Amino acid sequence: MASETHIYDTIVVGAGVAGICQIKHLADNGFDAILFEGQADLGGTWFRNRYPGCRFDSESYTYGYRFSQEVLDEWHWKEHFSPQPENLKYLNFVADKFDLRKYMRFNSKAESFVWDEAKRLWTVTLTTGEAFTTRYVISCLGAMSIPTLPKAEGIEDFKGEWFHTYNWPDEPVDLTGKRVGIIGTGATGIQVIAEIADKVDTLTVFQRHANWSMPLNNAPISADEMDDIRARYDDIFEVCDQTHGGFNHMPDRRGYENVSEADRIAFWDELYDRPGFALLVGNFPETNLEETANRELTEYVEGRIRARIDDQAVADKLIPKNHSFGMKRLPLETSYFEAYNRDNVELIDLLEAPIERVTETGIKTTAQEHELDLIIYATGFDPITGGLNRVDIRGADNKALKDKWHSETTTYLGVLSHGFPNFLMVGGPQSVSGSTNYPPAIEMGVDWVTKLLVHARDTGKTRIEAPKEAEDAWTKEVIKMQDRMPFAKIKSWFTGYNPNAKAEGTSDFRYNAYWGGAPRYKSTLEKTIANNFDQVDLD
Ligand code: NA7
């Protein structure tokens, strides 16, 4: 296969929220850059996840990019929690407004990045066999881009239609009259179940562990309301920038103990009806951090859920037993619990009767066989490092990044990794992309990466590497911040766990995200920029 002889300054891989933002900043700063995307078009997560009910659960106006005042002025978010088709339109609007498609090549899946120390260049090879040479590679591969299926026998034997939610078909799927089975009740499963329960003949939900969930309280945004939001953008961002997770809900600092129980309940009633993550992050911080407060809030939420479910035996199954409120990624829902009041919806508890195998006609648990026409796998992703591990990334001495990270993920600020010169990650492991509102985290990463490349260019440097000591110090900080979190011992993708993707002989717990919060992360990045990246080896 022919290969280009041209040497790029930068190759970006991935045209999702991160890649679009990164290529714009590279173009603005005069870098000769190209972007490769494996999918047929841009959008990443919002290109792929086309399942019914897919939408933000960050407020839309906190999810959009901040880098362009024009975009902020021109874009009208139609709902407080915008749905996938609209989010994809938004990303296309941004790309087209700045004419970014001309830098992008689609259906161009990266297979390997190989570092040549003598030339200080990377070779990026695509699955087509084409190879390209570049000074820098920037990975924008996404935190949730590798869907995982259960390790169950017979998945391929099923004669009906089946797919992972990430690969929901582009053409509309006719659910009418179908007996549908869905496996998984995480953030995705909860969105799908609520949306399709009244559109199918029967819906059989295969649940292993139940999740806490609370109302999204979505609503449309009129033109007048959008004008008001535009006028308040600065204030909204100021709130987001002060909060740990980057959401526009200020915690209540009156002190949990200083408020009477009756007033706490009245406050929680109010938060339960507010949009978004209010009950989780607009609450007393003690409810996340201290056992007594967390227990009381958990009991409160249990009461709210039970009140919405007719059959308390079903409610028993929907109340999580292995974690308390807020200790895993909290899904937000619209009429999710009410779905179980419908005659056509059945909840199967896989802890009582695990899946034995998928058959030609359905799913067989140890208790019975369920005949199905369609199976939906809402079974999650190989989180955060999954996309990077699927590319053969060879740094100094031909060492593979996947091998380096086999037992422990280590990075410098979640952007660089020692032994992999001129390789940068936006939305990478150990940044705040996996632990806070995604796009503001992305913009922090893009800003840092772009400034580092400009600094290298301005100072005549052609080789960038994180020293081992700097990486060790950052990894230590990442471990410290995760271990102090109350959820540190709960298995979920927050703690890097997915049994469907876990490598043999590795720990159940990984340090894949930085849990020190968006403000602390941002100020760390800003300090390193102010110090001219003095902790990075530049040559
Ligand atoms: P999650 O949050 O990882 O949820 C996956 C769900 O699938 C969860 O309920 C799992 O149950 C279930 N699961 C996974 N494997 C199996 C097997 N083998 N058998 C039965 N059930 C299984 O993924 P989502 O897509 O919902 O959300 C991912 C993130 O993407 C989300 O947080 C957003 O930030 C975007 P388990 O709890 O492991 O028992």
XYZ file of C-alpha atoms and ligand atoms in Angstrom:
578
model
C 0.000 0.000 0.000
C 1.355 3.429 -0.945
C 2.597 5.597 1.861
C 3.042 9.339 1.990
C 6.567 10.698 2.205
C 5.302 13.991 3.627
C 6.235 14.622 7.267
C 3.374 16.102 9.301
C 3.926 18.199 12.397
C 1.079 16.377 14.074
C -1.265 13.489 13.518
C -4.416 13.484 15.623
C -6.288 10.212 16.027
C -10.020 10.342 16.725
C -12.650 12.872 15.599
C -14.818 12.971 18.691
C -15.284 15.852 21.119
C -11.527 15.882 21.837
C -10.207 15.453 18.294
C -12.431 18.186 16.848
C -11.244 20.623 19.509
C -7.599 19.581 19.133
C -7.446 19.892 15.348
C -9.015 23.353 15.546
C -6.333 24.526 17.984
C -3.531 23.016 15.897
C -4.854 24.694 12.753
C -5.177 28.034 14.572
C -1.541 27.764 15.626
C -0.243 26.961 12.166
C 0.666 23.300 12.654
C 0.653 21.036 9.629
C -1.810 18.490 10.991
C -4.076 15.716 9.794
C -6.687 13.748 11.708
C -7.522 10.067 11.212
C -10.881 8.697 12.310
C -11.826 5.024 12.119
C -15.565 5.689 11.777
C -17.305 6.933 8.623
C -17.739 10.450 10.010
C -16.922 12.744 12.931
C -18.605 12.776 16.328
C -17.013 9.908 18.291
C -19.339 8.915 21.123
C -22.146 10.977 19.588
C -21.622 9.441 16.159
C -21.794 5.889 17.458
C -24.224 5.758 20.386
C -27.502 5.965 18.461
C -29.592 3.953 20.863
C -33.025 5.283 21.831
C -32.861 7.523 24.887
C -29.207 8.462 24.417
C -28.657 11.990 25.708
C -26.465 14.160 27.940
C -26.862 14.130 31.641
C -24.670 17.171 32.023
C -26.670 20.341 31.350
C -26.316 20.904 27.576
C -24.910 24.418 27.992
C -22.126 23.090 30.218
C -21.288 20.348 27.732
C -20.640 22.602 24.705
C -17.186 23.936 23.883
C -16.203 27.214 25.450
C -13.334 28.162 23.134
C -15.430 30.115 20.643
C -17.679 32.998 21.643
C -19.302 32.764 18.212
C -20.339 29.169 18.821
C -21.690 30.109 22.240
C -23.640 32.974 20.660
C -24.988 31.034 17.716
C -25.852 27.573 18.993
C -29.307 27.006 20.451
C -29.515 23.977 22.734
C -33.083 22.722 22.359
C -33.269 20.761 25.602
C -31.620 21.039 28.996
C -30.214 17.532 28.398
C -29.743 17.312 24.699
C -30.350 14.036 22.795
C -27.754 12.256 20.658
C -28.968 13.398 17.186
C -28.794 17.026 18.304
C -25.366 16.528 19.885
C -24.056 15.101 16.646
C -25.538 18.102 14.807
C -23.730 20.394 17.232
C -20.343 18.757 16.606
C -20.948 18.986 12.850
C -21.930 22.624 13.243
C -18.628 23.364 15.009
C -16.547 21.376 12.497
C -18.248 22.997 9.509
C -18.158 26.494 10.954
C -14.364 26.295 11.226
C -13.948 24.224 8.061
C -12.280 21.425 10.003
C -13.336 18.537 7.765
C -10.532 19.383 5.383
C -8.077 18.070 7.998
C -10.012 14.863 8.640
C -9.827 11.485 6.967
C -12.619 9.059 7.842
C -12.693 5.255 7.615
C -9.036 5.527 8.587
C -8.471 3.346 11.595
C -5.073 3.502 13.247
C -3.344 0.168 13.695
C 0.056 1.182 15.042
C 2.223 4.138 16.073
C 5.943 3.383 15.962
C 8.615 5.757 17.288
C 11.917 6.234 15.475
C 14.392 7.625 17.995
C 17.069 8.506 15.441
C 14.699 10.581 13.323
C 12.516 11.706 16.221
C 9.450 10.828 14.201
C 6.439 8.564 14.549
C 5.081 6.312 11.841
C 1.324 5.977 12.010
C 0.009 2.956 10.120
C -3.662 2.481 9.328
C -5.505 -0.817 9.040
C -5.478 -0.220 5.254
C -1.680 -0.570 5.376
C -1.056 3.101 4.553
C 1.701 4.694 6.622
C 2.256 8.345 7.559
C 5.137 10.139 9.241
C 4.783 12.812 11.866
C 6.709 14.615 14.586
C 3.898 14.289 17.139
C 0.961 11.981 17.656
C -2.010 13.159 19.689
C -4.394 10.459 20.809
C -8.032 11.553 21.081
C -9.268 7.971 21.139
C -12.032 8.467 23.690
C -12.670 7.110 27.155
C -15.585 4.829 26.230
C -14.916 3.761 22.665
C -14.370 0.008 23.039
C -17.700 -1.711 23.767
C -17.508 -5.006 25.615
C -19.787 -8.025 25.437
C -20.349 -10.531 28.235
C -18.053 -13.509 28.242
C -21.134 -15.659 27.674
C -21.255 -18.640 25.367
C -23.438 -18.593 22.277
C -23.658 -14.836 21.577
C -23.020 -15.454 17.886
C -25.500 -18.344 17.754
C -28.528 -16.121 18.317
C -30.590 -16.057 15.119
C -32.427 -12.814 15.842
C -30.973 -9.321 15.688
C -28.431 -8.375 18.369
C -25.966 -5.556 19.003
C -24.169 -3.555 21.667
C -25.768 -0.167 22.322
C -22.593 1.507 21.012
C -23.187 -0.194 17.667
C -26.905 0.485 17.478
C -27.656 0.378 13.724
C -27.773 3.627 11.748
C -31.092 2.711 10.145
C -34.127 2.789 12.475
C -34.703 -0.476 14.343
C -38.362 -1.471 14.311
C -39.172 -2.538 17.858
C -42.898 -2.922 17.310
C -44.221 -6.344 18.232
C -40.745 -7.583 19.218
C -39.745 -9.579 22.268
C -36.685 -7.629 23.334
C -34.063 -8.629 25.887
C -31.564 -6.176 27.318
C -28.499 -7.002 29.415
C -27.058 -4.238 31.584
C -28.502 -1.547 33.829
C -25.730 1.071 33.856
C -26.185 4.646 32.603
C -26.820 3.327 29.081
C -29.190 0.469 29.931
C -31.257 2.758 32.140
C -31.681 5.267 29.288
C -32.672 2.581 26.767
C -35.071 0.673 29.038
C -37.073 3.772 29.937
C -37.277 4.860 26.303
C -38.333 1.576 24.682
C -40.513 -0.053 27.348
C -43.712 1.210 25.713
C -42.552 0.557 22.136
C -41.873 -3.169 22.280
C -44.092 -6.200 22.676
C -42.175 -7.433 25.729
C -39.019 -6.229 27.418
C -36.949 -8.616 29.512
C -34.283 -6.823 31.559
C -31.334 -8.984 32.612
C -29.817 -7.222 35.612
C -26.704 -8.344 37.469
C -26.203 -5.480 39.946
C -28.813 -2.777 40.394
C -27.781 0.872 40.175
C -28.927 3.931 42.015
C -30.561 6.372 39.656
C -32.514 9.595 39.955
C -34.657 11.789 37.713
C -33.012 13.799 34.965
C -35.891 16.324 34.996
C -35.287 17.297 31.393
C -37.223 20.106 29.677
C -37.140 21.962 26.364
C -35.270 25.266 26.072
C -37.244 28.010 24.319
C -35.559 30.751 22.290
C -36.111 33.205 25.154
C -34.639 30.842 27.716
C -31.646 30.215 25.466
C -31.093 33.982 25.232
C -31.095 34.096 29.004
C -28.627 31.180 29.217
C -26.339 32.917 26.688
C -26.371 36.049 28.823
C -25.387 33.947 31.843
C -22.701 31.774 30.235
C -19.896 33.425 32.211
C -21.702 32.858 35.511
C -22.538 29.262 34.598
C -18.908 28.510 33.742
C -17.745 30.186 36.914
C -19.864 27.793 38.977
C -18.670 24.773 36.951
C -15.054 25.822 37.409
C -15.405 25.888 41.167
C -16.896 22.444 41.500
C -15.101 19.114 41.794
C -16.961 17.515 38.883
C -17.269 20.590 36.669
C -21.069 20.720 36.860
C -23.194 23.795 37.521
C -24.451 22.671 40.913
C -22.779 24.300 43.891
C -22.514 22.060 46.939
C -24.407 23.216 50.025
C -21.871 24.178 52.659
C -24.231 24.853 55.557
C -22.934 21.647 57.146
C -25.024 18.464 57.151
C -25.116 18.379 60.951
C -26.179 22.004 61.231
C -29.410 21.359 59.363
C -32.242 19.531 61.134
C -33.368 16.167 59.803
C -36.726 17.610 58.725
C -35.003 20.429 56.856
C -32.571 18.002 55.246
C -35.470 15.944 53.913
C -37.241 19.056 52.644
C -33.985 20.088 50.933
C -33.600 16.655 49.328
C -37.203 16.743 48.117
C -36.308 19.951 46.354
C -33.060 18.544 44.913
C -34.829 15.396 43.694
C -37.045 17.583 41.503
C -34.193 19.703 40.176
C -32.583 18.910 36.814
C -29.367 16.916 36.466
C -26.983 15.807 39.190
C -28.391 18.207 41.821
C -28.994 15.547 44.481
C -25.510 14.146 43.971
C -23.368 17.273 43.723
C -25.625 20.149 44.815
C -26.036 18.437 48.183
C -24.100 18.611 51.453
C -20.570 17.357 50.554
C -20.819 15.101 53.636
C -23.400 12.992 51.789
C -20.627 11.834 49.467
C -17.802 11.771 51.961
C -19.129 10.648 55.337
C -20.756 7.347 56.153
C -23.660 8.546 58.297
C -24.709 11.285 55.895
C -24.304 8.971 52.918
C -26.408 6.274 54.616
C -29.194 8.716 55.376
C -29.259 9.984 51.799
C -29.169 6.412 50.464
C -32.221 5.547 52.604
C -33.956 8.679 51.341
C -33.368 7.728 47.698
C -34.465 4.150 48.388
C -37.754 5.540 49.706
C -38.231 7.671 46.597
C -37.564 4.697 44.320
C -39.850 2.359 46.253
C -42.681 4.890 46.066
C -42.487 4.744 42.275
C -42.698 0.962 41.958
C -45.990 -0.917 42.369
C -44.556 -4.344 43.225
C -42.221 -4.186 46.221
C -40.689 -7.555 45.305
C -39.498 -5.900 42.077
C -38.404 -2.845 44.057
C -36.292 -5.105 46.285
C -34.352 -6.156 43.202
C -33.968 -2.596 41.921
C -32.438 -1.323 45.160
C -28.644 -1.724 44.992
C -27.115 -3.914 47.663
C -23.427 -3.673 46.803
C -22.953 0.102 46.959
C -24.584 3.140 48.479
C -25.829 6.249 46.686
C -23.174 8.044 44.618
C -20.512 5.343 44.915
C -20.679 4.418 41.222
C -21.359 6.554 38.171
C -24.917 7.768 38.847
C -27.265 7.218 35.907
C -30.015 9.800 35.442
C -33.402 8.624 34.258
C -36.777 9.599 32.892
C -39.580 7.282 34.066
C -37.127 4.384 34.425
C -38.619 2.895 37.562
C -42.163 3.314 36.228
C -41.192 1.059 33.300
C -41.257 -1.860 35.747
C -44.934 -1.153 36.504
C -45.822 -2.111 32.949
C -47.230 -5.581 32.250
C -44.870 -6.105 29.318
C -41.648 -5.500 31.321
C -39.984 -8.253 33.334
C -36.892 -7.956 35.531
C -34.588 -10.974 35.681
C -32.147 -11.027 38.574
C -28.905 -12.556 37.300
C -27.546 -12.780 40.825
C -30.300 -15.326 41.544
C -30.034 -17.122 38.203
C -26.963 -16.237 36.090
C -26.891 -16.472 32.306
C -25.919 -19.969 31.260
C -25.646 -19.195 27.572
C -27.190 -17.360 24.663
C -29.112 -19.786 22.459
C -30.359 -19.586 18.885
C -33.674 -18.268 20.150
C -32.919 -16.315 23.294
C -31.121 -16.258 26.637
C -30.926 -19.251 28.941
C -30.361 -18.562 32.616
C -29.862 -21.287 35.206
C -33.599 -20.923 35.957
C -35.254 -20.772 32.524
C -34.936 -19.984 28.835
C -36.254 -16.612 27.605
C -37.391 -16.571 23.975
C -36.404 -13.301 22.285
C -36.441 -11.595 18.868
C -33.801 -8.981 19.658
C -30.985 -8.799 22.225
C -29.482 -5.471 23.284
C -26.138 -5.549 25.070
C -25.810 -2.468 27.300
C -22.797 -4.096 28.894
C -20.342 -1.211 29.039
C -16.860 -0.499 27.788
C -13.210 -1.295 28.271
C -12.893 1.963 30.161
C -10.431 4.785 29.566
C -7.362 2.804 28.442
C -9.338 0.504 26.088
C -8.927 2.615 22.941
C -5.190 3.127 23.492
C -4.646 -0.573 24.186
C -6.202 -1.512 20.839
C -3.487 0.377 18.918
C 0.015 -1.101 18.812
C 1.894 1.872 20.270
C 5.670 1.342 20.280
C 7.850 3.907 22.019
C 11.540 3.979 22.852
C 13.272 0.572 22.475
C 10.162 -0.708 20.709
C 8.385 -1.062 24.048
C 4.581 -1.340 23.792
C 2.422 1.073 25.787
C -0.001 -1.754 26.484
C 2.804 -3.750 28.126
C 3.968 -0.756 30.113
C 0.437 -0.367 31.445
C -0.291 -4.082 31.911
C -0.319 -3.964 35.698
C -0.507 -0.259 36.411
C -1.422 2.824 34.393
C 1.185 5.570 34.771
C 1.266 8.990 33.111
C 2.434 12.522 33.605
C -0.690 14.670 34.095
C -2.670 12.174 32.031
C -1.093 13.639 28.887
C 2.417 12.173 28.502
C 3.882 8.788 29.295
C 7.588 8.219 29.956
C 9.271 6.180 27.214
C 6.823 7.466 24.599
C 8.366 10.724 23.376
C 6.237 13.125 21.303
C 3.128 11.093 22.090
C 0.352 13.068 23.768
C -3.100 12.169 24.980
C -6.210 14.315 25.257
C -8.893 12.734 27.403
C -6.295 10.187 28.434
C -6.060 8.083 31.565
C -5.223 9.928 34.796
C -6.595 13.218 33.512
C -9.983 14.489 34.713
C -11.730 13.435 31.507
C -12.955 10.228 33.100
C -13.946 11.812 36.389
C -15.586 15.153 35.559
C -17.821 16.842 32.978
C -16.079 15.729 29.783
C -15.757 18.720 27.400
C -14.346 21.253 29.906
C -11.800 18.561 30.840
C -11.011 18.099 27.155
C -10.479 21.807 26.650
C -7.982 21.854 29.532
C -6.057 19.019 27.873
C -6.164 20.598 24.412
C -4.957 23.904 25.805
C -2.007 22.252 27.584
C -1.003 20.098 24.622
C -1.220 22.989 22.161
C 0.801 25.304 24.393
C 3.445 22.612 24.882
C 3.797 22.102 21.128
C 3.979 25.867 20.534
C 6.593 26.170 23.291
C 8.670 23.364 21.736
C 8.439 25.005 18.329
C 9.323 28.455 19.676
C 12.354 27.099 21.502
C 13.560 24.923 18.600
C 12.929 21.604 20.369
C 11.889 18.464 18.542
C 11.656 15.910 21.334
C 9.244 15.971 24.273
C 9.235 13.393 27.033
C 7.962 13.158 30.578
C 10.828 12.201 32.917
C 10.193 9.103 35.015
C 10.329 11.105 38.276
C 7.626 13.510 37.073
C 5.476 10.585 35.994
C 5.979 8.776 39.294
C 5.019 11.905 41.210
C 1.833 12.342 39.189
C 0.881 8.686 39.489
C 1.371 8.941 43.254
C -0.970 11.932 43.317
C -3.533 10.015 41.219
C -3.404 7.052 43.608
C -3.722 9.302 46.643
C -6.739 11.097 45.226
C -8.536 7.886 44.245
C -7.795 6.079 47.496
C -9.290 8.881 49.588
C -12.591 8.598 47.671
C -15.283 6.610 49.510
C -15.883 4.569 46.345
C -12.236 3.468 46.075
C -13.082 -0.119 47.029
C -16.220 -0.428 44.895
C -15.737 -2.173 41.579
C -16.995 -0.118 38.645
C -15.494 1.678 35.683
C -14.760 4.579 38.114
C -12.146 2.275 39.620
C -11.106 0.853 36.247
C -13.091 -2.378 36.565
C -14.797 -4.287 33.793
C -14.698 -8.076 34.147
C -15.497 -8.439 30.431
C -12.253 -6.622 29.531
C -9.895 -7.238 32.445
C -6.526 -8.712 31.482
C -5.453 -12.008 33.096
C -3.493 -11.622 36.295
C -4.180 -7.909 36.808
C -5.768 -6.152 39.751
C -9.520 -5.488 39.861
C -8.697 -1.881 40.708
C -6.828 0.505 38.459
C -5.927 4.158 38.753
C -7.264 5.318 35.425
C -8.763 8.673 36.359
C -7.672 11.656 38.398
C -10.104 12.186 41.266
C -8.557 15.370 42.669
C -11.275 17.385 40.944
C -11.395 19.732 37.985
C -10.184 22.891 39.827
C -7.102 21.192 41.289
C -6.257 19.570 37.960
C -6.689 22.841 36.089
C -4.467 24.772 38.462
C -1.797 22.037 38.207
C -1.824 22.349 34.423
C -1.731 26.136 34.600
C 1.262 26.074 36.945
C 3.249 23.887 34.559
C 2.453 26.240 31.671
C 3.505 29.274 33.749
C 6.780 27.448 34.533
C 7.446 26.841 30.836
C 6.915 23.099 31.232
C 10.060 22.835 33.320
C 9.139 19.316 34.497
C 9.087 18.020 30.930
C 12.299 17.013 29.122
C 12.571 19.096 25.959
C 15.430 18.644 23.567
P -21.526 0.489 32.604
O -21.809 1.590 33.509
O -20.204 -0.177 32.667
O -22.679 -0.590 32.830
C -22.614 -1.862 32.244
C -23.802 -2.668 32.699
O -23.741 -3.936 32.078
C -23.823 -2.921 34.199
O -25.146 -2.948 34.619
C -23.193 -4.310 34.295
O -23.557 -5.027 35.443
C -23.768 -4.963 33.076
N -22.949 -6.076 32.625
C -21.690 -6.020 32.138
N -21.266 -7.241 31.839
C -22.256 -8.095 32.154
C -22.403 -9.487 32.077
N -21.407 -10.253 31.614
N -23.570 -10.037 32.489
C -24.553 -9.252 32.952
N -24.477 -7.918 33.056
C -23.339 -7.343 32.653
O -21.720 0.895 31.074
P -22.735 1.954 30.456
O -22.659 1.826 28.979
O -24.064 1.851 31.079
O -22.120 3.324 30.890
C -20.777 3.641 30.545
C -20.511 5.109 30.629
O -20.570 5.639 29.315
C -21.469 5.905 31.392
O -21.186 5.940 32.714
C -21.391 7.254 30.755
O -20.447 8.050 31.409
C -20.957 6.984 29.376
P -22.621 -5.063 36.757
O -22.854 -3.753 37.444
O -21.195 -5.201 36.256
O -23.068 -6.221 37.510
